[in-house]
Short mmCIF file of the C-alpha atoms (twelve columns), coordinates in Angstrom:
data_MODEL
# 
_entry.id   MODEL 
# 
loop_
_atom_site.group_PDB 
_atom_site.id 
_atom_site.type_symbol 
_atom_site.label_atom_id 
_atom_site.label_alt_id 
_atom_site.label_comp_id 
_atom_site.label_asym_id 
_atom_site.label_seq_id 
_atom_site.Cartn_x 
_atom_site.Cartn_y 
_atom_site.Cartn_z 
_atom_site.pdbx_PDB_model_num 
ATOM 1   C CA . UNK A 1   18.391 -33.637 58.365 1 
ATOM 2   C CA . UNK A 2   19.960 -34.543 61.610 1 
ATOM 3   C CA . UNK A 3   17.947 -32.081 63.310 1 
ATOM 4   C CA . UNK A 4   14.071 -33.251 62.364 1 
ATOM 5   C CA . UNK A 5   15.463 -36.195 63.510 1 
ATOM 6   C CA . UNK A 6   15.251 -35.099 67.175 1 
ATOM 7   C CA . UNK A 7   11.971 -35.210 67.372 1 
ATOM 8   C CA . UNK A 8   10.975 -38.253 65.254 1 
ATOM 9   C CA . UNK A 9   7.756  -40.291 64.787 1 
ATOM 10  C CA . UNK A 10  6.946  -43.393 66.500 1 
ATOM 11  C CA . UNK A 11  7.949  -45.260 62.840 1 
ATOM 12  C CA . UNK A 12  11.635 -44.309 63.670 1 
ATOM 13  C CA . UNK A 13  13.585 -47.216 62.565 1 
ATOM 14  C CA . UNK A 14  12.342 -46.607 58.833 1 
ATOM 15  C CA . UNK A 15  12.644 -42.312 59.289 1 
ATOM 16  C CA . UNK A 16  16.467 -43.482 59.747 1 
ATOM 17  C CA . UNK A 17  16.500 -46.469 56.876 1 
ATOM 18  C CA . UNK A 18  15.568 -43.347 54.822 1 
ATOM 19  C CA . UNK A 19  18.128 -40.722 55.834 1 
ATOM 20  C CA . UNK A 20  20.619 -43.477 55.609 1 
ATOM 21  C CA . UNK A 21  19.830 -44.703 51.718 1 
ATOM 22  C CA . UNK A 22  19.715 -40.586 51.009 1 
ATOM 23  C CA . UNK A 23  22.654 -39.980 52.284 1 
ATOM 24  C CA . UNK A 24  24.340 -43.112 50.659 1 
ATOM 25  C CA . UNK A 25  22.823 -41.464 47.299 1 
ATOM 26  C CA . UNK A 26  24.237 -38.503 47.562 1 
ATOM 27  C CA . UNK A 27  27.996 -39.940 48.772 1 
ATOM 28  C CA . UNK A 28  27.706 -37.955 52.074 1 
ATOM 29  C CA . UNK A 29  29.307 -40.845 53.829 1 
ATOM 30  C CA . UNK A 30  30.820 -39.106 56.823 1 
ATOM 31  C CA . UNK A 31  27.430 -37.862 57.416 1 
ATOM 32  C CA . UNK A 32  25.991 -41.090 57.887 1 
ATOM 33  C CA . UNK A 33  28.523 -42.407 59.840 1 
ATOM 34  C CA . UNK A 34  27.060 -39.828 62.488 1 
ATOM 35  C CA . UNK A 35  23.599 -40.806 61.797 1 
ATOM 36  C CA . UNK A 36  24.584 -44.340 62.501 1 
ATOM 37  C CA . UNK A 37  25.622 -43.237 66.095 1 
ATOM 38  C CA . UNK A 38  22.752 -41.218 66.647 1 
ATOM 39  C CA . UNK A 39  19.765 -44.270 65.297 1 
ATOM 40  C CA . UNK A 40  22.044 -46.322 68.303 1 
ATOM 41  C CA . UNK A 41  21.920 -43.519 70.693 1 
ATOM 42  C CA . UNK A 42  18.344 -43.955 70.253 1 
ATOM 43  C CA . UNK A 43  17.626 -47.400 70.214 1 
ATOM 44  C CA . UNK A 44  18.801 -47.366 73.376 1 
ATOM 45  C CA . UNK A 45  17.085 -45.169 74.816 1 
ATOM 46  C CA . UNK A 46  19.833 -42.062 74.765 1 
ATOM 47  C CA . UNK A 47  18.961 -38.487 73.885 1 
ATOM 48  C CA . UNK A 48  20.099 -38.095 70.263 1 
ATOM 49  C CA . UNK A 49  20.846 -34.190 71.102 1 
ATOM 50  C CA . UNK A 50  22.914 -34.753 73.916 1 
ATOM 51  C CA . UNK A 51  25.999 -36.044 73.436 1 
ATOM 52  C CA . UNK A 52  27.103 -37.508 76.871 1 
ATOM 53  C CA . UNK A 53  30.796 -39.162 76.695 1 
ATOM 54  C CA . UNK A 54  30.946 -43.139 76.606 1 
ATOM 55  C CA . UNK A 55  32.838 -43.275 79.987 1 
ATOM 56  C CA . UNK A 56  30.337 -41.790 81.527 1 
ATOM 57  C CA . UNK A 57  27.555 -44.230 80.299 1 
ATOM 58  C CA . UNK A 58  26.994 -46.993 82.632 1 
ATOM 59  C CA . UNK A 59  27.439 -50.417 81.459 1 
ATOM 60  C CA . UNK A 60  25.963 -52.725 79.319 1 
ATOM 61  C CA . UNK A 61  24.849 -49.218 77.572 1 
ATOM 62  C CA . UNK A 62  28.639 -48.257 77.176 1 
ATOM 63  C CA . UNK A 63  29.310 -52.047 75.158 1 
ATOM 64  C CA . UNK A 64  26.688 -51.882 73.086 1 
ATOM 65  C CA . UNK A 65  27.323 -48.362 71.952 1 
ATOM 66  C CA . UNK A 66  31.102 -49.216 71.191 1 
ATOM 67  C CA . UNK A 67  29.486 -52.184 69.014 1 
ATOM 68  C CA . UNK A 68  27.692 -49.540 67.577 1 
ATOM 69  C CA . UNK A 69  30.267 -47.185 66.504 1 
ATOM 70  C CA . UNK A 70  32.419 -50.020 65.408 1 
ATOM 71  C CA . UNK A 71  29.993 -51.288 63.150 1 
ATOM 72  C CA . UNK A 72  29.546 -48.039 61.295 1 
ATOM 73  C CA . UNK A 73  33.029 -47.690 61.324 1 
ATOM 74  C CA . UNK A 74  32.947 -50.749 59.106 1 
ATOM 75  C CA . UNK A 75  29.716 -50.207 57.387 1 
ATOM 76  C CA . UNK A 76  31.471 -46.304 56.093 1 
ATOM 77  C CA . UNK A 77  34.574 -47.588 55.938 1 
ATOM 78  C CA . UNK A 78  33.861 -50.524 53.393 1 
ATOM 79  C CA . UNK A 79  31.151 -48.031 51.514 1 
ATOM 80  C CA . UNK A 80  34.272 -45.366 50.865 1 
ATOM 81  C CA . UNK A 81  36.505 -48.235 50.168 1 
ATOM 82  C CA . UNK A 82  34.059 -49.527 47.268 1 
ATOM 83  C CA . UNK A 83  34.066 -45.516 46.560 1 
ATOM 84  C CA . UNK A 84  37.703 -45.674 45.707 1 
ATOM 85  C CA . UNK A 85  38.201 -43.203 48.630 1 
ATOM 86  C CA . UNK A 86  40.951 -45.934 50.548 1 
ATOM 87  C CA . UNK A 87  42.547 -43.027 52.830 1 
ATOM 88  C CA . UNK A 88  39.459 -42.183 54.327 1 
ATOM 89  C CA . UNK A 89  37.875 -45.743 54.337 1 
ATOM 90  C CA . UNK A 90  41.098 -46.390 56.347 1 
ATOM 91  C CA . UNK A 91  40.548 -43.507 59.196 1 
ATOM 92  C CA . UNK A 92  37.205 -45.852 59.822 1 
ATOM 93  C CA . UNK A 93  38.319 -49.902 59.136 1 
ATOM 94  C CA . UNK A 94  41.199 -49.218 61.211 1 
ATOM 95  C CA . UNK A 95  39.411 -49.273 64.613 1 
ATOM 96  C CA . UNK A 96  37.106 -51.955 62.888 1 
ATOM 97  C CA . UNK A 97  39.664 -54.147 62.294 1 
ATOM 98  C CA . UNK A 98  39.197 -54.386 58.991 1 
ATOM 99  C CA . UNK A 99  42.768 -54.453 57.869 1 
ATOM 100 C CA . UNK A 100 42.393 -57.702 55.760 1 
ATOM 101 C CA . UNK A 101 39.302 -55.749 53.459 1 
ATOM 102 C CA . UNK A 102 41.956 -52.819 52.260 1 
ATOM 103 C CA . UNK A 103 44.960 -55.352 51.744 1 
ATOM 104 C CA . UNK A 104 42.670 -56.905 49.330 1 
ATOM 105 C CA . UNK A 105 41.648 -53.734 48.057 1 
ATOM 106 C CA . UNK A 106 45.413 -52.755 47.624 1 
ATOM 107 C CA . UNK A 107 45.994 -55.910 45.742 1 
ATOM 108 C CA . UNK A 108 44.114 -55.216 43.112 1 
ATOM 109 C CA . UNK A 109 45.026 -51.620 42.833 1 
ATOM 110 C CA . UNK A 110 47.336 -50.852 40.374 1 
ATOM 111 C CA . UNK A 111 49.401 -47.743 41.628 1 
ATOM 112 C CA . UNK A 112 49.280 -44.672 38.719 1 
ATOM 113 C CA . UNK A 113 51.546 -41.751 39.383 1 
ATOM 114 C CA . UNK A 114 48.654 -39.546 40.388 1 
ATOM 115 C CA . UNK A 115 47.739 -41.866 43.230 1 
ATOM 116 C CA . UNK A 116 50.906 -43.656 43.912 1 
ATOM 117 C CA . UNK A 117 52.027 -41.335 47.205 1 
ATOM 118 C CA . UNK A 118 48.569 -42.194 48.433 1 
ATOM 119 C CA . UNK A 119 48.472 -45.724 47.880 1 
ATOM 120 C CA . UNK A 120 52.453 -46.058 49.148 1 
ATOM 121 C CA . UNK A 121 51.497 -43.795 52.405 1 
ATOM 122 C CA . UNK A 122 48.395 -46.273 52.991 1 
ATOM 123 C CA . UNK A 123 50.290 -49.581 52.490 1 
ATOM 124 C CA . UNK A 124 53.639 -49.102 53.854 1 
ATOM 125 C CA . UNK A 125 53.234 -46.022 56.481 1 
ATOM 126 C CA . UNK A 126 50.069 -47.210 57.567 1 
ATOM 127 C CA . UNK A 127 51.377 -50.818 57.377 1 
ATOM 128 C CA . UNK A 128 48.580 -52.420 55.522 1 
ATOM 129 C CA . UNK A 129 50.838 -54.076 53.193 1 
ATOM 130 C CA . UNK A 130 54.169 -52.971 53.987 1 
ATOM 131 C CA . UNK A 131 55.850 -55.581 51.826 1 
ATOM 132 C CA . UNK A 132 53.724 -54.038 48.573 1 
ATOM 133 C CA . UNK A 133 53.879 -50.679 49.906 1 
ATOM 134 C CA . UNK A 134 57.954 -50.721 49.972 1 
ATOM 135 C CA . UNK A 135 57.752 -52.803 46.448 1 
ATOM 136 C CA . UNK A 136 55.762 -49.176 44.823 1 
ATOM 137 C CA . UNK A 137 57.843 -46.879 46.960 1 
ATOM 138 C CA . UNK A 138 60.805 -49.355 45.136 1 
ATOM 139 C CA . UNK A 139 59.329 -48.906 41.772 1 
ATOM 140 C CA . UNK A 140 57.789 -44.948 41.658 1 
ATOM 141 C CA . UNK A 141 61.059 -43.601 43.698 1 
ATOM 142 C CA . UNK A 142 63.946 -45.473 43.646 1 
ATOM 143 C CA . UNK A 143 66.468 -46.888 45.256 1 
ATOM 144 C CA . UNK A 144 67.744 -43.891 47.088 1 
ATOM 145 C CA . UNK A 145 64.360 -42.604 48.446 1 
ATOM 146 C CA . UNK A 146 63.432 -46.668 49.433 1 
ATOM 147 C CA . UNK A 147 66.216 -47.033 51.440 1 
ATOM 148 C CA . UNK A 148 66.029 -43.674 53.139 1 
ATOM 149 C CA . UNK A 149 62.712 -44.270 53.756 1 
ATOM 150 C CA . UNK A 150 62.878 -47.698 55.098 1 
ATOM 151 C CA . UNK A 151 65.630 -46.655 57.598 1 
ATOM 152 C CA . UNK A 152 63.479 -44.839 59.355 1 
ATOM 153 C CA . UNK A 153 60.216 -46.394 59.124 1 
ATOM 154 C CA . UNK A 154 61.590 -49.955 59.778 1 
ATOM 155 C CA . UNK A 155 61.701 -48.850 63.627 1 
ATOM 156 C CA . UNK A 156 57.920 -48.389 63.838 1 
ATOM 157 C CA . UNK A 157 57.290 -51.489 61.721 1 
ATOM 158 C CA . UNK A 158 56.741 -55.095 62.949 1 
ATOM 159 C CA . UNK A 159 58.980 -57.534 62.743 1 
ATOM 160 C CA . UNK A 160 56.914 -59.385 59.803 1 
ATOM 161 C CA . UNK A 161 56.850 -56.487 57.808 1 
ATOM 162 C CA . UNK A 162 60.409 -55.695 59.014 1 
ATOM 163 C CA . UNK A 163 61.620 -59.370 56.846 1 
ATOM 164 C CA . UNK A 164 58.772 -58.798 54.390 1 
ATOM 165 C CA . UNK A 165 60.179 -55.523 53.302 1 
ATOM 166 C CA . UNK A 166 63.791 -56.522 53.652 1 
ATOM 167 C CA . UNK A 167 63.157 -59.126 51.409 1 
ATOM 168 C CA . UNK A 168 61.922 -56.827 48.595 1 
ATOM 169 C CA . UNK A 169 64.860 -55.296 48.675 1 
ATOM 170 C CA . UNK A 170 67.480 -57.982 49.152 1 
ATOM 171 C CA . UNK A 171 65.233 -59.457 45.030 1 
ATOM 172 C CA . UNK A 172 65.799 -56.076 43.893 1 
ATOM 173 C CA . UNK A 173 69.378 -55.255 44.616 1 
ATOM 174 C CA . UNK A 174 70.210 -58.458 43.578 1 
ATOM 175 C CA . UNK A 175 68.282 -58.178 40.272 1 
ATOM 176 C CA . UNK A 176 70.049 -55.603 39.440 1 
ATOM 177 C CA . UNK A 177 73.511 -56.071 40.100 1 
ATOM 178 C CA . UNK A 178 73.302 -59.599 38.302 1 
ATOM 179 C CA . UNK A 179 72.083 -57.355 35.477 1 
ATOM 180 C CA . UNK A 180 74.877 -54.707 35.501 1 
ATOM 181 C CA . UNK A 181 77.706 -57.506 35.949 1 
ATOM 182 C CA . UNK A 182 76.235 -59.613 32.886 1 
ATOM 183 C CA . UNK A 183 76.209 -55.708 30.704 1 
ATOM 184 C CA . UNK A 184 79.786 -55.973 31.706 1 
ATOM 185 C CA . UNK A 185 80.634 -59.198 30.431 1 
ATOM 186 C CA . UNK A 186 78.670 -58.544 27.136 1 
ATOM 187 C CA . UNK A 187 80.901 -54.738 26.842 1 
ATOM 188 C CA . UNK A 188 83.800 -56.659 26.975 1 
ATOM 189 C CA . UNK A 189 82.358 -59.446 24.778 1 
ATOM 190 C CA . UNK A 190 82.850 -62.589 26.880 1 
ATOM 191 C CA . UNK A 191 80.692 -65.047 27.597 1 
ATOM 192 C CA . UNK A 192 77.888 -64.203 30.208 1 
ATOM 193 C CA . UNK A 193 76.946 -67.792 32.292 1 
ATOM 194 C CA . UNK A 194 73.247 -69.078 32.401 1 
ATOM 195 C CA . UNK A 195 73.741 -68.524 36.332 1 
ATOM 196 C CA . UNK A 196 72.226 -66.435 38.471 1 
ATOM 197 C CA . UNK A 197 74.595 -67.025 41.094 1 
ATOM 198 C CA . UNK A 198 77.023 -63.833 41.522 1 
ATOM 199 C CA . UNK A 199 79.566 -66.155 43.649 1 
ATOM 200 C CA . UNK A 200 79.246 -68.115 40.590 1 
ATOM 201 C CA . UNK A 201 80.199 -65.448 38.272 1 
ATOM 202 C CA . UNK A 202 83.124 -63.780 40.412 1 
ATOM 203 C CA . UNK A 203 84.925 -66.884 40.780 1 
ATOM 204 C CA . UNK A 204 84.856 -67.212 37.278 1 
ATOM 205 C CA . UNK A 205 85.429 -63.171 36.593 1 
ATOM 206 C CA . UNK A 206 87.542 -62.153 39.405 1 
ATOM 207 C CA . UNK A 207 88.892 -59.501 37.552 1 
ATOM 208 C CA . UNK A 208 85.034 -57.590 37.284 1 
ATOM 209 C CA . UNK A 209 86.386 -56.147 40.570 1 
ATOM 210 C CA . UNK A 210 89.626 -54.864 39.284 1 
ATOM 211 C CA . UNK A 211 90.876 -51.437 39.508 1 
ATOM 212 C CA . UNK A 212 88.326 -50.168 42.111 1 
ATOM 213 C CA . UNK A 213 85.332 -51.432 39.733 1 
ATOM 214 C CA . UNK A 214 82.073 -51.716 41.478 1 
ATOM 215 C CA . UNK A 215 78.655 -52.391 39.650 1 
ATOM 216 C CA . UNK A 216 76.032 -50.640 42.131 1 
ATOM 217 C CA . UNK A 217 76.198 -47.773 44.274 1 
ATOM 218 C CA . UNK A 218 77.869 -48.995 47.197 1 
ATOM 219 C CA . UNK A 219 75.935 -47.551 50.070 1 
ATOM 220 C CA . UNK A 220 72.877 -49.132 48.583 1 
ATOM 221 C CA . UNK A 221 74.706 -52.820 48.595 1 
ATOM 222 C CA . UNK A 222 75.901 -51.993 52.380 1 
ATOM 223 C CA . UNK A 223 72.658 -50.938 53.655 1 
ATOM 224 C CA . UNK A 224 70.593 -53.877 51.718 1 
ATOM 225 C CA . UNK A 225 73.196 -56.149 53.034 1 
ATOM 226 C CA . UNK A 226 72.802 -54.521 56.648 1 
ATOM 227 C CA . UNK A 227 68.835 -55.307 56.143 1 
ATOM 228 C CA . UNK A 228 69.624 -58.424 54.911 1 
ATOM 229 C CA . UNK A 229 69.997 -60.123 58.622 1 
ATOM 230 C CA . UNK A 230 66.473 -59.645 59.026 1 
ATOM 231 C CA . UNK A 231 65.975 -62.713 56.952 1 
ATOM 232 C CA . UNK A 232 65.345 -66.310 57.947 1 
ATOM 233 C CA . UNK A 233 64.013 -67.731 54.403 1 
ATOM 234 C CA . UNK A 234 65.993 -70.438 52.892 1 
ATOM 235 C CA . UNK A 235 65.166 -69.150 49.255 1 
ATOM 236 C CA . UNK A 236 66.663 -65.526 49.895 1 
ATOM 237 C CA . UNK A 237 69.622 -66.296 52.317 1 
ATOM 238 C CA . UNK A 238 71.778 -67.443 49.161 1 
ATOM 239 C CA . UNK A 239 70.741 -63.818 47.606 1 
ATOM 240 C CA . UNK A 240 72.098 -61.989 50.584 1 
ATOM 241 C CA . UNK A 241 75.183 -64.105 50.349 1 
ATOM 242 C CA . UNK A 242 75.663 -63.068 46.690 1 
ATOM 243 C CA . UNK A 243 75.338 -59.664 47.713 1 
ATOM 244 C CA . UNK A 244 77.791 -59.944 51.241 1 
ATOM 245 C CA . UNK A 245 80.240 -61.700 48.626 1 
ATOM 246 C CA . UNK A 246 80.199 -59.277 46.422 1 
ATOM 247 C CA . UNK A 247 80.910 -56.375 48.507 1 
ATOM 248 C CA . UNK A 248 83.668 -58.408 50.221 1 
ATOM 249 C CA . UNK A 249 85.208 -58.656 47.449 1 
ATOM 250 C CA . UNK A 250 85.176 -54.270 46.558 1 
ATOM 251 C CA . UNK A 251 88.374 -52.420 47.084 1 
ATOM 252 C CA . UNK A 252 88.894 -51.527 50.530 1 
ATOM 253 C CA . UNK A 253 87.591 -47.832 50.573 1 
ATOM 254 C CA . UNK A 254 84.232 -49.268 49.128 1 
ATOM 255 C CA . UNK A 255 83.345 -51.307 52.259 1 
ATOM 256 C CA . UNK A 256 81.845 -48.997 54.883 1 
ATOM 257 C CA . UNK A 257 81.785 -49.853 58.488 1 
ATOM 258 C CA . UNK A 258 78.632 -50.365 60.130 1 
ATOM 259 C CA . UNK A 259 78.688 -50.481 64.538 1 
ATOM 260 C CA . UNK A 260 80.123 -53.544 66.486 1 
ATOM 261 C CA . UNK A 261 79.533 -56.219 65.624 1 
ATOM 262 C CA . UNK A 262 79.149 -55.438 62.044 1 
ATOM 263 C CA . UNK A 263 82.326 -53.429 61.814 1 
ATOM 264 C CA . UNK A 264 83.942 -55.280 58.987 1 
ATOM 265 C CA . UNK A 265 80.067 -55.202 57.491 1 
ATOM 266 C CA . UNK A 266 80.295 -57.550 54.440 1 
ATOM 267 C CA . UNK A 267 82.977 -60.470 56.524 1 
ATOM 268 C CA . UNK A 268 80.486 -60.712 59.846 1 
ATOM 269 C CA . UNK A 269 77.457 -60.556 57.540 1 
ATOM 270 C CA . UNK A 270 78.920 -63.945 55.461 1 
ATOM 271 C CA . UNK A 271 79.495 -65.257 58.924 1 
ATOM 272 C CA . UNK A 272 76.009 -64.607 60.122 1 
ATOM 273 C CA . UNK A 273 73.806 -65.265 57.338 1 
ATOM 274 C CA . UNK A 274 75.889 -68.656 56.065 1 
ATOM 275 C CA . UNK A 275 75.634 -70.057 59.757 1 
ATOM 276 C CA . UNK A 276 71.619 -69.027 59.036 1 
ATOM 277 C CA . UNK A 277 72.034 -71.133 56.136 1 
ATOM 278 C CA . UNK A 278 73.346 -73.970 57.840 1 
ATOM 279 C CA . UNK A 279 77.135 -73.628 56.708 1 
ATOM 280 C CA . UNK A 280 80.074 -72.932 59.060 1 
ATOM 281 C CA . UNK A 281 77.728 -72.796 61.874 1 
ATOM 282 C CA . UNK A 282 80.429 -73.184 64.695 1 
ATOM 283 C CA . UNK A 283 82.937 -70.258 63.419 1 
ATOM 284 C CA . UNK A 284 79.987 -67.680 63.568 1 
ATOM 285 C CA . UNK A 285 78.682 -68.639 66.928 1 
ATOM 286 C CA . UNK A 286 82.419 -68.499 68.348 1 
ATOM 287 C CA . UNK A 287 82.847 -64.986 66.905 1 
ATOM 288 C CA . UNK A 288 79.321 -63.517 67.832 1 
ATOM 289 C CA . UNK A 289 79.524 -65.136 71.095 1 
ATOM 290 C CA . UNK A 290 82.597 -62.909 71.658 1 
ATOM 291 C CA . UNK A 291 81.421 -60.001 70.518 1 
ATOM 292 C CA . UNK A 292 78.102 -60.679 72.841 1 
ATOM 293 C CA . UNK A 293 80.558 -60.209 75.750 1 
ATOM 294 C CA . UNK A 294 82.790 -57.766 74.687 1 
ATOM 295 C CA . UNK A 295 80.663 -55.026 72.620 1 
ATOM 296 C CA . UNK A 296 79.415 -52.178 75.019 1 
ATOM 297 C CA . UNK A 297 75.409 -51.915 75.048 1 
ATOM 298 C CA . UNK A 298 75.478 -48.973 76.159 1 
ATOM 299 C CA . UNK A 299 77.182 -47.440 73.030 1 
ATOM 300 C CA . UNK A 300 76.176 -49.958 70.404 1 
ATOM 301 C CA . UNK A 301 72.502 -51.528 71.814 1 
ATOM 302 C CA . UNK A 302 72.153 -55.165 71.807 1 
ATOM 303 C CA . UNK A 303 73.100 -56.277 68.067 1 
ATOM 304 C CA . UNK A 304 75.685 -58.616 69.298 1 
ATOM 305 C CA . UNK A 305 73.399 -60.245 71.547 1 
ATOM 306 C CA . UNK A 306 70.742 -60.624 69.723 1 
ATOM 307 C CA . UNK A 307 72.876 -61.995 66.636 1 
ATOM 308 C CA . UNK A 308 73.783 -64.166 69.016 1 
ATOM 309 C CA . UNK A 309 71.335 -65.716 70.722 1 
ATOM 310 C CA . UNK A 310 69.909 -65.929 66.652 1 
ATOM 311 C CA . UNK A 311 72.238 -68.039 66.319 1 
ATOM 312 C CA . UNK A 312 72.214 -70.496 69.353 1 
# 
């Protein structure tokens, strides 16, 4: 097709209206994404056989070719997208800037095991959604793989989506170690309070604890507290202080060490995200303002610092 088009008629503008609506027809949709660039190439005044680089054009014809290509980007892009094809739509909206068209896409996708690793991959590791994304990785692969996963993507990931998906998991781990401490209240058939408040519950239960007991695997709660610092919402601070109490309160060999300043990991994390919360504000500055001058960069980064100057 692209071929007759080389040497067109003068009625060219409706020769390409009608390889365009064929090819739309037919779902050939990377096909007239190059059409699209070649109609352009045309209309201004560009041999549609040669294909001469876009640095090399002189401008204005270099801008108004980019316009080009950007709008069939988004023309092919929203077409696959209304396809149900949201990977490749996504190779073309990207450079359109059409991120807010597949998060609303996403939304009302619901994500069946066939297509969840495609739908995860698009919303978290392309970071369309990341905060739905990491909620379906959550769901469809657990607690293990989320965490894993979000350890090393959170690097790459803004700082937005950074909070956004640190929240998700500071609701879940919370959810469901409330759960597995009211099960153990109802096993040993005592009363199980209307609270959702786990420093509510341990100061009425200390002995939940006793013996070593723990309620969630504990490398989960120390990582989702680590995360946790990441927040600055009023509604989930208290959350991450259920969940920094709780872990204080483990046997000894349950509370991992995380890297100055964060060494005793669930005690500096109380410090840091009650002072966040407006409590005890002067202890925690005191402590982290230390640890700003005494933990070495150089071996540990800037987490001092920066919990500092949070803080100030």
């Amino acid at each position: 097709m692209f071929e007759e088009l080389v040497s067109v008629s003068s009625d060219t503008s409706q020769m390409f209206q009608q390889a365009a609506r064929q090819l739309v027809a037919s779902g050939k949709l990377h096909q007239l994404f190059d059409l699209r660039l070649l109609e352009h190439r045309h209309k201004l005044g560009l041999s549609i056989d040669e294909q001469t680089p876009l640095d090399e054009l002189p401008s204005p014809t270099r801008e108004r070719l980019e316009e080009a290509y950007l709008a069939a980007c988004r023309e092919v892009g929203l077409l696959l997208l209304n396809s149900g094809q949201a990977r490749e739509a996504w190779s073309y909206l990207r450079p359109a800037g059409e991120k807010s068209a597949v998060r609303e896409w996403l939304e009302q996708s619901v994500p069946e095991e066939e297509h969840a690793d495609e739908l995860i991959e698009l919303a978290l590791y392309e970071a369309v959604d990341a905060e739905r994304g990491f909620a379906w990785l959550l769901a469809h692969r657990g607690t293990c793989n989320a965490i894993t996963e979000f350890d090393a993507l959170a690097p790459r990931l803004s700082v937005s989506d950074q909070k956004a998906c640190a929240a998700v998991l500071v609701r879940h781990m919370h959810a469901e170690l409330l759960e597995n401490l009211r099960g153990h209240l109802q096993r040993l058939d005592r009363e199980v309070p209307s609270t959702d408040s786990i420093v509510t519950i341990l100061a009425e239960y200390p002995d939940l604890l006793d013996e070593g007991a723990y309620h969630v695997d504990t490398s989960h709660l120390s990582t989702t507290v680590r995360f946790s610092r990441a927040l600055d919402e009023s509604k989930l601070l208290p959350l991450a202080i259920d969940l920094a109490t709780y872990g204080s309160r483990l046997a000894k060999d349950l509370q991992y060490p995380d890297q100055p300043p964060f060494e005793d990991l669930y005690r500096t994390h109380l410090l840091l995200l009650r002072a966040a919360s407006g409590e005890a504000i002067d202890p925690a500055i005191e402590y982290f303002r230390e640890q700003a001058e005494s933990v070495s960069t150089e071996y540990y980064g800037s987490s001092a610092t920066e919990a500092y100057l949070i803080l100030l």
